[in-house]
Each structure stands twice: as C-alpha cells, then as structure tokens.
mmCIF file with all atom_site columns, C-alpha atoms in Angstrom:
data_model
loop_
_atom_site.group_PDB
_atom_site.id
_atom_site.type_symbol
_atom_site.label_atom_id
_atom_site.label_alt_id
_atom_site.label_comp_id
_atom_site.label_asym_id
_atom_site.label_entity_id
_atom_site.label_seq_id
_atom_site.pdbx_PDB_ins_code
_atom_site.Cartn_x
_atom_site.Cartn_y
_atom_site.Cartn_z
_atom_site.occupancy
_atom_site.B_iso_or_equiv
_atom_site.pdbx_formal_charge
_atom_site.auth_seq_id
_atom_site.auth_comp_id
_atom_site.auth_asym_id
_atom_site.auth_atom_id
_atom_site.pdbx_PDB_model_num
ATOM 1  C CA . ARG A 1 1  ? 92.098  -5.801  32.968 1.00 79.00 ? 1  ARG A CA 1
ATOM 2  C CA . THR A 1 2  ? 93.047  -2.347  34.188 1.00 89.00 ? 2  THR A CA 1
ATOM 3  C CA . VAL A 1 3  ? 91.733  1.049   33.097 1.00 93.00 ? 3  VAL A CA 1
ATOM 4  C CA . ARG A 1 4  ? 94.487  3.648   33.350 1.00 96.00 ? 4  ARG A CA 1
ATOM 5  C CA . GLY A 1 5  ? 94.110  7.396   33.515 1.00 97.00 ? 5  GLY A CA 1
ATOM 6  C CA . THR A 1 6  ? 96.398  10.409  33.404 1.00 97.00 ? 6  THR A CA 1
ATOM 7  C CA . VAL A 1 7  ? 95.546  13.646  35.196 1.00 96.00 ? 7  VAL A CA 1
ATOM 8  C CA . LEU A 1 8  ? 97.238  17.039  34.857 1.00 95.00 ? 8  LEU A CA 1
ATOM 9  C CA . VAL A 1 9  ? 96.843  19.433  37.779 1.00 95.00 ? 9  VAL A CA 1
ATOM 10 C CA . ARG A 1 10 ? 98.094  22.947  38.296 1.00 93.00 ? 10 ARG A CA 1
ATOM 11 C CA . ASN A 1 11 ? 100.980 22.923  40.758 1.00 92.00 ? 11 ASN A CA 1
ATOM 12 C CA . LEU A 1 12 ? 99.453  25.121  43.464 1.00 90.00 ? 12 LEU A CA 1
ATOM 13 C CA . ALA A 1 13 ? 101.557 23.655  46.291 1.00 89.00 ? 13 ALA A CA 1
ATOM 14 C CA . PHE A 1 14 ? 104.065 20.882  46.859 1.00 89.00 ? 14 PHE A CA 1
ATOM 15 C CA . ALA A 1 15 ? 101.679 18.599  48.755 1.00 91.00 ? 15 ALA A CA 1
ATOM 16 C CA . LYS A 1 16 ? 98.579  17.544  46.846 1.00 94.00 ? 16 LYS A CA 1
ATOM 17 C CA . THR A 1 17 ? 96.173  14.635  46.608 1.00 95.00 ? 17 THR A CA 1
ATOM 18 C CA . VAL A 1 18 ? 94.596  13.381  43.394 1.00 97.00 ? 18 VAL A CA 1
ATOM 19 C CA . VAL A 1 19 ? 91.921  10.688  43.516 1.00 97.00 ? 19 VAL A CA 1
ATOM 20 C CA . ALA A 1 20 ? 89.765  9.017   40.861 1.00 98.00 ? 20 ALA A CA 1
ATOM 21 C CA . ARG A 1 21 ? 86.256  8.310   42.137 1.00 98.00 ? 21 ARG A CA 1
ATOM 22 C CA . PHE A 1 22 ? 84.341  5.821   40.059 1.00 96.00 ? 22 PHE A CA 1
ATOM 23 C CA . THR A 1 23 ? 81.141  3.845   39.800 1.00 94.00 ? 23 THR A CA 1
ATOM 24 C CA . MET A 1 24 ? 79.811  0.948   37.788 1.00 89.00 ? 24 MET A CA 1
ATOM 25 C CA . ASP A 1 25 ? 76.189  1.236   38.883 1.00 89.00 ? 25 ASP A CA 1
ATOM 26 C CA . GLY A 1 26 ? 75.176  4.815   38.088 1.00 92.00 ? 26 GLY A CA 1
ATOM 27 C CA . TRP A 1 27 ? 76.614  6.302   41.330 1.00 95.00 ? 27 TRP A CA 1
ATOM 28 C CA . GLN A 1 28 ? 74.570  4.091   43.648 1.00 95.00 ? 28 GLN A CA 1
ATOM 29 C CA . THR A 1 29 ? 77.937  2.983   45.037 1.00 93.00 ? 29 THR A CA 1
ATOM 30 C CA . THR A 1 30 ? 81.392  4.448   44.543 1.00 95.00 ? 30 THR A CA 1
ATOM 31 C CA . SER A 1 31 ? 85.015  3.498   45.023 1.00 95.00 ? 31 SER A CA 1
ATOM 32 C CA . GLU A 1 32 ? 88.205  5.551   44.876 1.00 96.00 ? 32 GLU A CA 1
ATOM 33 C CA . VAL A 1 33 ? 91.795  4.964   43.825 1.00 97.00 ? 33 VAL A CA 1
ATOM 34 C CA . SER A 1 34 ? 94.647  7.338   44.558 1.00 98.00 ? 34 SER A CA 1
ATOM 35 C CA . ALA A 1 35 ? 96.677  8.675   41.689 1.00 98.00 ? 35 ALA A CA 1
ATOM 36 C CA . ARG A 1 36 ? 100.459 8.739   41.994 1.00 98.00 ? 36 ARG A CA 1
ATOM 37 C CA . HIS A 1 37 ? 102.704 11.608  41.021 1.00 96.00 ? 37 HIS A CA 1
ATOM 38 C CA . VAL A 1 38 ? 104.623 10.902  37.820 1.00 95.00 ? 38 VAL A CA 1
ATOM 39 C CA . ALA A 1 39 ? 106.367 14.106  36.746 1.00 89.00 ? 39 ALA A CA 1
ATOM 40 C CA . PRO A 1 40 ? 106.244 17.895  36.730 1.00 84.00 ? 40 PRO A CA 1
ATOM 41 C CA . LEU A 1 41 ? 105.394 19.526  33.393 1.00 88.00 ? 41 LEU A CA 1
ATOM 42 C CA . LEU A 1 42 ? 105.899 22.927  31.783 1.00 76.00 ? 42 LEU A CA 1
ATOM 43 C CA . SER A 1 43 ? 108.649 24.111  34.102 1.00 82.00 ? 43 SER A CA 1
ATOM 44 C CA . GLY A 1 44 ? 106.734 22.992  37.185 1.00 83.00 ? 44 GLY A CA 1
ATOM 45 C CA . THR A 1 45 ? 103.471 24.788  36.345 1.00 91.00 ? 45 THR A CA 1
ATOM 46 C CA . TYR A 1 46 ? 101.610 21.472  36.190 1.00 94.00 ? 46 TYR A CA 1
ATOM 47 C CA . ASP A 1 47 ? 102.068 17.993  37.659 1.00 95.00 ? 47 ASP A CA 1
ATOM 48 C CA . ARG A 1 48 ? 101.129 14.734  35.981 1.00 96.00 ? 48 ARG A CA 1
ATOM 49 C CA . PHE A 1 49 ? 99.459  11.976  38.009 1.00 98.00 ? 49 PHE A CA 1
ATOM 50 C CA . GLU A 1 50 ? 98.420  8.489   36.929 1.00 98.00 ? 50 GLU A CA 1
ATOM 51 C CA . PHE A 1 51 ? 95.913  5.996   38.324 1.00 98.00 ? 51 PHE A CA 1
ATOM 52 C CA . GLY A 1 52 ? 94.768  2.488   37.524 1.00 97.00 ? 52 GLY A CA 1
ATOM 53 C CA . ILE A 1 53 ? 91.455  0.790   38.212 1.00 94.00 ? 53 ILE A CA 1
ATOM 54 C CA . ARG A 1 54 ? 91.700  -3.010  38.240 1.00 89.00 ? 54 ARG A CA 1
ATOM 55 C CA . LEU A 1 55 ? 88.255  -3.923  37.010 1.00 83.00 ? 55 LEU A CA 1
ATOM 56 C CA . VAL A 1 56 ? 88.414  -7.537  38.185 1.00 78.00 ? 56 VAL A CA 1
ATOM 57 C CA . ASP A 1 57 ? 88.815  -6.271  41.761 1.00 75.00 ? 57 ASP A CA 1
ATOM 58 C CA . TYR A 1 58 ? 85.363  -4.714  41.520 1.00 72.00 ? 58 TYR A CA 1
ATOM 59 C CA . LEU A 1 59 ? 83.467  -6.842  39.014 1.00 70.00 ? 59 LEU A CA 1
ATOM 60 C CA . GLY A 1 60 ? 84.987  -10.281 38.986 1.00 63.00 ? 60 GLY A CA 1
ATOM 61 C CA . GLY A 1 61 ? 84.424  -11.808 35.548 1.00 61.00 ? 61 GLY A CA 1
ATOM 62 C CA . LYS A 1 62 ? 81.605  -9.496  34.419 1.00 65.00 ? 62 LYS A CA 1
ATOM 63 C CA . ILE A 1 63 ? 83.715  -6.542  33.255 1.00 64.00 ? 63 ILE A CA 1
ATOM 64 C CA . TRP A 1 64 ? 82.027  -6.231  29.857 1.00 68.00 ? 64 TRP A CA 1
ATOM 65 C CA . GLU A 1 65 ? 78.522  -5.919  31.300 1.00 73.00 ? 65 GLU A CA 1
ATOM 66 C CA . LYS A 1 66 ? 79.011  -2.577  33.074 1.00 79.00 ? 66 LYS A CA 1
ATOM 67 C CA . LYS A 1 67 ? 79.705  1.065   32.277 1.00 88.00 ? 67 LYS A CA 1
ATOM 68 C CA . LEU A 1 68 ? 82.589  2.649   34.190 1.00 92.00 ? 68 LEU A CA 1
ATOM 69 C CA . GLU A 1 69 ? 82.131  6.344   35.079 1.00 96.00 ? 69 GLU A CA 1
ATOM 70 C CA . VAL A 1 70 ? 84.993  8.362   36.572 1.00 97.00 ? 70 VAL A CA 1
ATOM 71 C CA . ALA A 1 71 ? 85.385  11.805  38.142 1.00 98.00 ? 71 ALA A CA 1
ATOM 72 C CA . VAL A 1 72 ? 88.654  13.223  39.497 1.00 98.00 ? 72 VAL A CA 1
ATOM 73 C CA . ARG A 1 73 ? 89.142  15.029  42.831 1.00 96.00 ? 73 ARG A CA 1
ATOM 74 C CA . TYR A 1 74 ? 92.138  17.304  43.469 1.00 96.00 ? 74 TYR A CA 1
ATOM 75 C CA . VAL A 1 75 ? 92.976  18.622  46.943 1.00 94.00 ? 75 VAL A CA 1
ATOM 76 C CA . VAL A 1 76 ? 95.868  20.940  47.709 1.00 92.00 ? 76 VAL A CA 1
ATOM 77 C CA . ASP A 1 77 ? 97.036  19.752  51.122 1.00 86.00 ? 77 ASP A CA 1
ATOM 78 C CA . GLY A 1 78 ? 97.120  22.495  53.726 1.00 76.00 ? 78 GLY A CA 1
ATOM 79 C CA . ARG A 1 79 ? 95.084  24.918  51.578 1.00 81.00 ? 79 ARG A CA 1
ATOM 80 C CA . THR A 1 80 ? 91.570  24.764  52.975 1.00 75.00 ? 80 THR A CA 1
ATOM 81 C CA . ASP A 1 81 ? 90.801  28.040  51.182 1.00 82.00 ? 81 ASP A CA 1
ATOM 82 C CA . LEU A 1 82 ? 90.934  26.161  47.859 1.00 82.00 ? 82 LEU A CA 1
ATOM 83 C CA . GLY A 1 83 ? 88.678  23.307  48.969 1.00 80.00 ? 83 GLY A CA 1
ATOM 84 C CA . GLU A 1 84 ? 88.222  20.291  46.733 1.00 88.00 ? 84 GLU A CA 1
ATOM 85 C CA . MET A 1 85 ? 88.429  20.695  42.997 1.00 93.00 ? 85 MET A CA 1
ATOM 86 C CA . TRP A 1 86 ? 86.558  18.243  40.788 1.00 95.00 ? 86 TRP A CA 1
ATOM 87 C CA . ASP A 1 87 ? 86.715  17.363  37.119 1.00 95.00 ? 87 ASP A CA 1
ATOM 88 C CA . ASN A 1 88 ? 83.775  15.357  35.842 1.00 95.00 ? 88 ASN A CA 1
ATOM 89 C CA . ASN A 1 89 ? 84.086  16.136  32.124 1.00 95.00 ? 89 ASN A CA 1
ATOM 90 C CA . GLU A 1 90 ? 81.657  19.059  32.355 1.00 94.00 ? 90 GLU A CA 1
ATOM 91 C CA . GLY A 1 91 ? 78.993  16.986  34.097 1.00 94.00 ? 91 GLY A CA 1
ATOM 92 C CA . LYS A 1 92 ? 79.221  14.031  31.704 1.00 96.00 ? 92 LYS A CA 1
ATOM 93 C CA . ASN A 1 93 ? 81.835  12.045  33.672 1.00 96.00 ? 93 ASN A CA 1
ATOM 94 C CA . TYR A 1 94 ? 84.596  10.148  31.942 1.00 94.00 ? 94 TYR A CA 1
ATOM 95 C CA . VAL A 1 95 ? 82.971  6.972   30.627 1.00 94.00 ? 95 VAL A CA 1
ATOM 96 C CA . VAL A 1 96 ? 84.492  3.659   29.580 1.00 86.00 ? 96 VAL A CA 1
#
C-alpha cells in the first residue's frame, strides 16, 4: 500500500526541493521521501509536486497498527536567504 500526497509550492526559483518527512512512532524516528515535480500551475506562479510513501517498506505487514504523520519541507535551491519552509498543517501534522 502506498500513501500519496500532492504539494503546491510558490514558484520562487527554477530549482527547488520538496520533501515529505514522516513518522509512524510519534517522531521518535523519521524518514523522508522526495517529491517529484509534476506541473506548473496558474501561469507558473505555483508548481505541483507529488510523493508516495510505500508503507510496507517501513512497516512490513503491520500497516494498520500505526498512525502516519507527515510534514512537508520546501527549499529553494541557491536561496539561502529563504531558508527551509515547512508545512505541518498548522502544528497538527498531516495524519493518516
């Protein structure tokens, strides 16, 4: 089983990195998957990225026994002045 997510980011520069950081044990441990660019939106103002988390890669056969929490990190490559931008659903994380 795979959990899929879509992320919209403001197109602040051509080169950008979007990553989904996730946990299944209350942030005691974390893993990350990179999101891939899918398409520009709204005349290039935003970009759409997608990611997938293959639950069996992390949990084996016990995928129904855990809560998946996700936060998204966005980095504009070459723009250290912007730093990392995070979206964690206003502190609640995205939960599956």
